[in-house]
Coordinates of C-alpha atoms and ligand atoms in Angstrom, one line a residue:
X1318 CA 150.2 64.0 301.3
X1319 CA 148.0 66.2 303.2
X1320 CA 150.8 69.2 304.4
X1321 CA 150.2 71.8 307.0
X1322 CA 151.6 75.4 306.3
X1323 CA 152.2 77.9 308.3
X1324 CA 153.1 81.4 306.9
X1325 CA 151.3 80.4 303.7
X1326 CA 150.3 83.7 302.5
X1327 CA 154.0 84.9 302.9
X1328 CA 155.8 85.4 299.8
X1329 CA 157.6 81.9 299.9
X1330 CA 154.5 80.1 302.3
X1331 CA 152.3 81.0 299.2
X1332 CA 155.0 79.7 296.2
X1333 CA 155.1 76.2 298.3
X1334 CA 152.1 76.0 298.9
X1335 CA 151.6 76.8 294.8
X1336 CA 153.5 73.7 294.6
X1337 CA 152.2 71.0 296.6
X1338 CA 149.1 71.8 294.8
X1339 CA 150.9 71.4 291.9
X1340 CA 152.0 67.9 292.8
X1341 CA 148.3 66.6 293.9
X1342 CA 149.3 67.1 297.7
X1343 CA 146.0 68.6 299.6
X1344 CA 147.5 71.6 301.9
X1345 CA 145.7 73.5 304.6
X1346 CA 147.3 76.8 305.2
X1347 CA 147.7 79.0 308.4
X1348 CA 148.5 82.5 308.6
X1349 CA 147.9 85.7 310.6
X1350 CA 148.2 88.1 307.8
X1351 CA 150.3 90.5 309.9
X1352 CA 152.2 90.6 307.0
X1353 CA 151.1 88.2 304.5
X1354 CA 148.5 89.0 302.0
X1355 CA 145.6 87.0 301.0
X1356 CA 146.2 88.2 297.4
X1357 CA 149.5 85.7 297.1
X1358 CA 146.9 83.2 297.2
X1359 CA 145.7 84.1 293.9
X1360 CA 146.1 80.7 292.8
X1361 CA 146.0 78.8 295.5
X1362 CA 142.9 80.2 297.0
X1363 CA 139.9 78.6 294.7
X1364 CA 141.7 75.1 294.2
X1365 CA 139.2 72.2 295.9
X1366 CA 142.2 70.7 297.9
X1367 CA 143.5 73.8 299.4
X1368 CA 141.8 75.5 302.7
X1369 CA 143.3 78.5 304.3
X1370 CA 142.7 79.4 308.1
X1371 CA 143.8 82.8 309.3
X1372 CA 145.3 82.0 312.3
X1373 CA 147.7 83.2 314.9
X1374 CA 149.8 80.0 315.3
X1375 CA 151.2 81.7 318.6
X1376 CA 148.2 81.0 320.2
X1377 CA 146.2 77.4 320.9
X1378 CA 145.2 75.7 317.8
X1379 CA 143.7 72.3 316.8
X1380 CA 143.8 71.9 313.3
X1381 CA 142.0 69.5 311.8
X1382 CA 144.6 66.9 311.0
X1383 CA 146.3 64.3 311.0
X1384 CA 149.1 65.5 308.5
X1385 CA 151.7 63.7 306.5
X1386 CA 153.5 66.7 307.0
X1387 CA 154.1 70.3 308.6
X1388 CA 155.8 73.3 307.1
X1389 CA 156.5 75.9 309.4
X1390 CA 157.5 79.3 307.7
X1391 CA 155.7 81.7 309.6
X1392 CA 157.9 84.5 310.8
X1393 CA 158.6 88.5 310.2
X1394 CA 161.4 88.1 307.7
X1395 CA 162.1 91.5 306.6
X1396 CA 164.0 93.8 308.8
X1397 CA 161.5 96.3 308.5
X1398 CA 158.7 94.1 309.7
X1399 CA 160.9 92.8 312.6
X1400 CA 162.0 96.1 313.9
X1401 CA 158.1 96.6 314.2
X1402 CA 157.5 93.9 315.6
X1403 CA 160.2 92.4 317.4
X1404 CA 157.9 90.6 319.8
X1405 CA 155.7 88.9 317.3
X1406 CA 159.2 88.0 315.6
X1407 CA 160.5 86.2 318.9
X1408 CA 156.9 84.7 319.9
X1409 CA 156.6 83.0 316.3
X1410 CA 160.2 81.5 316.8
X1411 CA 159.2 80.4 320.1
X1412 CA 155.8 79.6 320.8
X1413 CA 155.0 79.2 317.2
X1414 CA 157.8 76.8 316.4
X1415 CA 156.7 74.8 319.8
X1416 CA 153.2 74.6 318.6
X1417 CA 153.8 73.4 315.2
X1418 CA 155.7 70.7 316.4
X1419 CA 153.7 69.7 318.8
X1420 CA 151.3 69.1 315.6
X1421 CA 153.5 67.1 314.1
X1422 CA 154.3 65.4 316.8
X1423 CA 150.3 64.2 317.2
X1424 CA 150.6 62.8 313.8
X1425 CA 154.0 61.5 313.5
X1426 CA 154.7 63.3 310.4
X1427 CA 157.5 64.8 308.4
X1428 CA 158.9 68.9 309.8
X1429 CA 160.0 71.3 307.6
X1430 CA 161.4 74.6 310.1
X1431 CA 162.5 77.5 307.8
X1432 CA 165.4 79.1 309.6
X1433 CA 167.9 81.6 308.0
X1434 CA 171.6 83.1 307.5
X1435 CA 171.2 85.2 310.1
X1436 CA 171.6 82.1 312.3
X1437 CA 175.0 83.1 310.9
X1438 CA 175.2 86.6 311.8
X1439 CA 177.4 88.9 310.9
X1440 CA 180.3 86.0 309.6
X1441 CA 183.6 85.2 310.6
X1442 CA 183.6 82.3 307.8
X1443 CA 183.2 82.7 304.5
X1444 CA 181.2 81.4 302.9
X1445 CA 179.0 79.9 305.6
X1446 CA 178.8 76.7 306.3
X1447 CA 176.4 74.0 308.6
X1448 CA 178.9 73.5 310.4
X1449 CA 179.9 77.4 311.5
X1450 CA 178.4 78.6 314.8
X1451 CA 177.4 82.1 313.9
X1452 CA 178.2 85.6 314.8
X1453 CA 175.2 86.9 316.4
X1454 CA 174.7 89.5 318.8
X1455 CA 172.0 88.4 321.2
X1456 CA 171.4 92.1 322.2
X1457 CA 171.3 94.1 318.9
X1458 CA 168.0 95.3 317.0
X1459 CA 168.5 92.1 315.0
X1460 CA 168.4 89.5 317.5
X1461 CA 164.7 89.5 317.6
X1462 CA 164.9 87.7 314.4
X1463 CA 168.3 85.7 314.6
X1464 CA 167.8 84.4 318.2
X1465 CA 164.4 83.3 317.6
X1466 CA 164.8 81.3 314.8
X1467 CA 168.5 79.6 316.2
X1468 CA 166.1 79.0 319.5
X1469 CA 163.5 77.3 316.7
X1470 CA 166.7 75.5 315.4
X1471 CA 167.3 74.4 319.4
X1472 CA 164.1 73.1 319.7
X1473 CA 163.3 71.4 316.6
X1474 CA 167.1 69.5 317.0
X1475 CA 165.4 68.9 320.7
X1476 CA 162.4 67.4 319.5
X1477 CA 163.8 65.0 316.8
X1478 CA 166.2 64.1 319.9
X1479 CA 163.7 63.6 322.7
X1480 CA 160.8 62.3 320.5
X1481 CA 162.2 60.7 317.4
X1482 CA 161.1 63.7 315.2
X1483 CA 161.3 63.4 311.3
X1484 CA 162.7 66.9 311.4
X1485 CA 164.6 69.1 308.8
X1486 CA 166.3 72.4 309.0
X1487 CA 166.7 74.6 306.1
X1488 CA 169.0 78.1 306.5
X1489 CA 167.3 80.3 304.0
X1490 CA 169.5 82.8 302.6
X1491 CA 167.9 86.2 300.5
X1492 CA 165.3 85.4 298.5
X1493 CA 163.5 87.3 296.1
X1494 CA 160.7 87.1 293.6
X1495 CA 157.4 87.7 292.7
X1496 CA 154.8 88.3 295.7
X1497 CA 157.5 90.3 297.6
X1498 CA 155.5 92.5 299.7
X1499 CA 156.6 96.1 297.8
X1500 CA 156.6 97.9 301.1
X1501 CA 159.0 95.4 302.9
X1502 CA 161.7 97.1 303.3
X1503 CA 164.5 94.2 301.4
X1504 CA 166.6 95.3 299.0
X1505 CA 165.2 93.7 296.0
X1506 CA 161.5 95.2 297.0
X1507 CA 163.2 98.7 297.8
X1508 CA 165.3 98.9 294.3
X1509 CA 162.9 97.5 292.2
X1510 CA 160.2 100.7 293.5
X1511 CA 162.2 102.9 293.5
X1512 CA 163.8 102.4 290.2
X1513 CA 160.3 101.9 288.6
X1514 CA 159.0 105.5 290.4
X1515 CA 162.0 107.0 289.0
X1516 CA 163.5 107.6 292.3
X1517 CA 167.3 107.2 293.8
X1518 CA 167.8 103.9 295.1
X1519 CA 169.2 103.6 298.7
X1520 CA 172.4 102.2 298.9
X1521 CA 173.1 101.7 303.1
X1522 CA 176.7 102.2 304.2
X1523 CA 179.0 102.3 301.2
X1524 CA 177.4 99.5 299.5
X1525 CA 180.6 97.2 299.9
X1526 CA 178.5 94.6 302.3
X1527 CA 177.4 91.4 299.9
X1528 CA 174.4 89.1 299.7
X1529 CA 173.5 86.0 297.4
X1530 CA 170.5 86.2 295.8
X1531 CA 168.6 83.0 294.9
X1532 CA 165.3 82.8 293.0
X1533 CA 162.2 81.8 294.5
X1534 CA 161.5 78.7 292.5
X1535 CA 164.8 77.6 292.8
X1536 CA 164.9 77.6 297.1
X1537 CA 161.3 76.6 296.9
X1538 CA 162.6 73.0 295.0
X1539 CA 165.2 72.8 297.7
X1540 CA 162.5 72.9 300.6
X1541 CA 160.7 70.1 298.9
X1542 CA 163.6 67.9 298.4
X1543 CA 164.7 68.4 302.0
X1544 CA 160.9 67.8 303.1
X1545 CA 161.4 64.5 302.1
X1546 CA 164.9 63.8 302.8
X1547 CA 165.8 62.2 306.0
X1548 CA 168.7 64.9 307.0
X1549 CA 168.2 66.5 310.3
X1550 CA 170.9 68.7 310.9
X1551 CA 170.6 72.2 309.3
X1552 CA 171.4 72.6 305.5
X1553 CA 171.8 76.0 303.6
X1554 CA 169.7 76.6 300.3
X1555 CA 170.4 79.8 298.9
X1556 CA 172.4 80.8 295.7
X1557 CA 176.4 81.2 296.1
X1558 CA 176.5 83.8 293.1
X1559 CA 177.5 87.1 295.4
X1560 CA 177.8 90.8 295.0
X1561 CA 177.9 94.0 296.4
X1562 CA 175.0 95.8 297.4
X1563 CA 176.4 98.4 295.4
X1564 CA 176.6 96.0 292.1
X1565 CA 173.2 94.9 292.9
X1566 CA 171.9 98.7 292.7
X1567 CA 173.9 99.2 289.3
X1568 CA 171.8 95.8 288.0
X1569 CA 168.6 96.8 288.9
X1570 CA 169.2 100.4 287.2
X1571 CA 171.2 99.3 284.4
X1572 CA 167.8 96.8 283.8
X1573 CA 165.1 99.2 285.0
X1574 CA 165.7 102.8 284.7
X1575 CA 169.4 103.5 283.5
X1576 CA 170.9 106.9 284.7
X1577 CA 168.9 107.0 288.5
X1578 CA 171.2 108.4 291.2
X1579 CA 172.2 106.3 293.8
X1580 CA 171.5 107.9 297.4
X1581 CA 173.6 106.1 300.5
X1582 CA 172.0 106.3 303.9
X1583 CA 173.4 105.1 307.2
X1584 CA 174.1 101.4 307.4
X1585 CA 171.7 99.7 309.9
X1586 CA 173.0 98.3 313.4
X1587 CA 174.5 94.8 312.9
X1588 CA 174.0 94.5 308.9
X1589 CA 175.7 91.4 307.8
X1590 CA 179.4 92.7 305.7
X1591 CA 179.3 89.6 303.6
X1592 CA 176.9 86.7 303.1
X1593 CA 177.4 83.6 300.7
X1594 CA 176.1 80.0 301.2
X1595 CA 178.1 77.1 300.5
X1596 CA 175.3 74.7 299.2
X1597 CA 178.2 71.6 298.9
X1598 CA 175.9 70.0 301.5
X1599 CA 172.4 70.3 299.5
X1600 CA 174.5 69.5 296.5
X1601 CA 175.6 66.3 297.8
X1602 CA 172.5 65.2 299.9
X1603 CA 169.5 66.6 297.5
X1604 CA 171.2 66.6 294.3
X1605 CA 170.3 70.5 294.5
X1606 CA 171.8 74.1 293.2
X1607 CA 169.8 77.0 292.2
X1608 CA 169.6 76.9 287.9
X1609 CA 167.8 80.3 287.6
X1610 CA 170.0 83.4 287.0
X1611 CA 169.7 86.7 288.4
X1612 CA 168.8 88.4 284.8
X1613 CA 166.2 85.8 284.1
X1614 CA 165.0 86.0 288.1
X1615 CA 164.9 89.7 288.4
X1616 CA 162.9 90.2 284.9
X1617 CA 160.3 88.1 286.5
X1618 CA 160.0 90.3 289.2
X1619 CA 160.5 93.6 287.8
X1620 CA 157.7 92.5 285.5
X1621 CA 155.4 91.9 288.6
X1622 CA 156.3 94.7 290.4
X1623 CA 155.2 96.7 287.3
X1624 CA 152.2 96.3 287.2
X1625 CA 151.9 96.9 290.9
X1626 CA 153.5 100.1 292.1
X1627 CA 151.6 103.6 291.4
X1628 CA 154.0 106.0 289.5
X1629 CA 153.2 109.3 290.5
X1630 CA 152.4 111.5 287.1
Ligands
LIG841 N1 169.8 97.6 301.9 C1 170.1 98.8 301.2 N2 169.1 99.6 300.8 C2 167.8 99.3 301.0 C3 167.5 98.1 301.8 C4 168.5 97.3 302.1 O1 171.3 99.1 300.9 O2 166.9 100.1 300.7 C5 170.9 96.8 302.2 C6 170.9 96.3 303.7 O3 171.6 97.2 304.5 C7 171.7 95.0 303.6 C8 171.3 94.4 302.2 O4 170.8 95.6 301.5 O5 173.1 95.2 303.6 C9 170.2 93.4 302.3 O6 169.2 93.9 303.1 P1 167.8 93.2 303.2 O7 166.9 94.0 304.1 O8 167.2 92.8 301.9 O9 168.1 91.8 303.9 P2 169.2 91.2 304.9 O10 170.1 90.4 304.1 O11 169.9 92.4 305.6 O12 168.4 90.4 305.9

């Protein structure tokens, strides 16, 4: 197939793209490197059927098609980053999501539209399922973010509706692993630094709120399988194994840097209390669940993060 990615020097943008390559599939990749890096593309970069535009996909583009298929992942993703730019977050949602599928559109191909959790909010049911309407306030700090990717959920359903769009929806829930931007701001990033610099990690609140951590190999199967699956409503990849913030921070010291204080710091506006994905529907209609642990995920990327942050002598 020849595959169309946008956000593919993103942490997950540059693992898919890593394997479509893989799999003989020539991929041309878009991104604006706001915060993507072109080093993710280590191995992706010199390959002969990989070509990499840096593009705003906000603004008018013709690329040079026509595509089997279009991956849109381009977004802010961290907190952090969509604080900073909450704009940018809501334009690539928007305008972004409108202009990718207009490509796909032109080529009758296959859509991939990454959404999120946070479509979710802050839950009511636990764990979230597709079929759960969300939580969201559409005011907060965080609705640059949630809003603009339910909107990209809106429009995608509207397109497959209207035109007859081969279109699928994944919810992403937190991800982590190797090419995580260190200065991101996520948890996993954060810990991992400041464990390996010796510092006290940053619990927020009392550490009590929960997330599900799934490895980036693992979701990144699960995007290719719904690629090519003929679903069309949204479907939740992410790993169900939960825990405290709190127990996460214990992990990453306990593996990294055992006997590091733990510092707690005012919990942010609207942070989710508890997030866990059922995955029965990818279960039953992609034969999917995550297989990679978080011992065996995290020593991967304590063991890239190594080698990448600066301790201070
Ligand atoms: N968090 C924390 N310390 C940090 C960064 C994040 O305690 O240094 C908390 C954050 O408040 C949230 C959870 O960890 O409850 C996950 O945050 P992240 O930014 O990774 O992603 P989110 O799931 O909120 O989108």
């Amino acid at each position: 197939m020849r595959i169309l990615i946008s956000g593919a020097a993103g942490f997950i943008g540059s693992h898919l793209c890593d394997r479509f390559l893989a799999e003989g599939h020539e991929v041309v990749a878009l991104d604006n490197l706001i915060t993507g890096s072109y080093a993710n593309l280590d191995t992706a970069g010199g390959h002969p059927r990989f070509r990499f535009y840096e593009h705003d996909i906000t603004q008018p583009f013709d690329m040079d098609g026509p595509f089997d298929a279009v991956c849109h992942l381009a977004s802010l993703a961290s907190p952090k980053f969509y604080y900073a730019y909450p704009i940018a977050t809501l334009e690539s949602g928007s305008t972004g999501t409108r202009n990718m599928l207009e490509i796909t559109r032109r080529d009758n191909a296959r859509f991939l539209l990454t959404s999120t959790s946070e479509c979710y909010g802050d839950p009511e049911v636990h764990p979230q399922v597709e079929t759960y309407w969300g939580n969201v306030n559409p005011v907060g700090p965080r609705s640059c973010y949630d809003e603009s990717k339910r909107y990209a959920e809106a429009m995608t359903m509207t397109y497959h509706r209207v035109y007859g769009l081969k279109s699928t929806i994944a919810r992403i829930f937190n991800t982590y692993g190797p090419r995580m931007a260190l200065d991101d701001g996520r948890v996993v990033p954060a810990f991992i630094d400041q464990a390996l610099r010796g510092e006290p990690l940053t619990v927020y609140g009392d550490g009590s709120q929960t997330r599900s951590f799934c490895y980036v190999r693992d979701l990144v199967d699960g995007l290719v399988r719904l690629l090519m699956s003929e679903e069309r409503y949204p479907v939740n990849l992410g790993n169900p194994a939960e825990m405290t913030i709190l127990e996460f921070a214990h992990h990453v010291r306990d593996a990294v840097n055992p006997g590091l204080p733990i510092q707690f710091q005012p919990l942010p506006q609207d942070d989710p209390k508890r997030r866990r994905p059922d995955i029965g529907k990818a279960r039953r209609i992609l034969g999917w669940e995550p297989l990679v642990g978080l011992d065996e995920g995290m020593r991967d990327t304590v063991e890239y993060f190594r080698s990448r942050v600066v301790v201070a002598t």
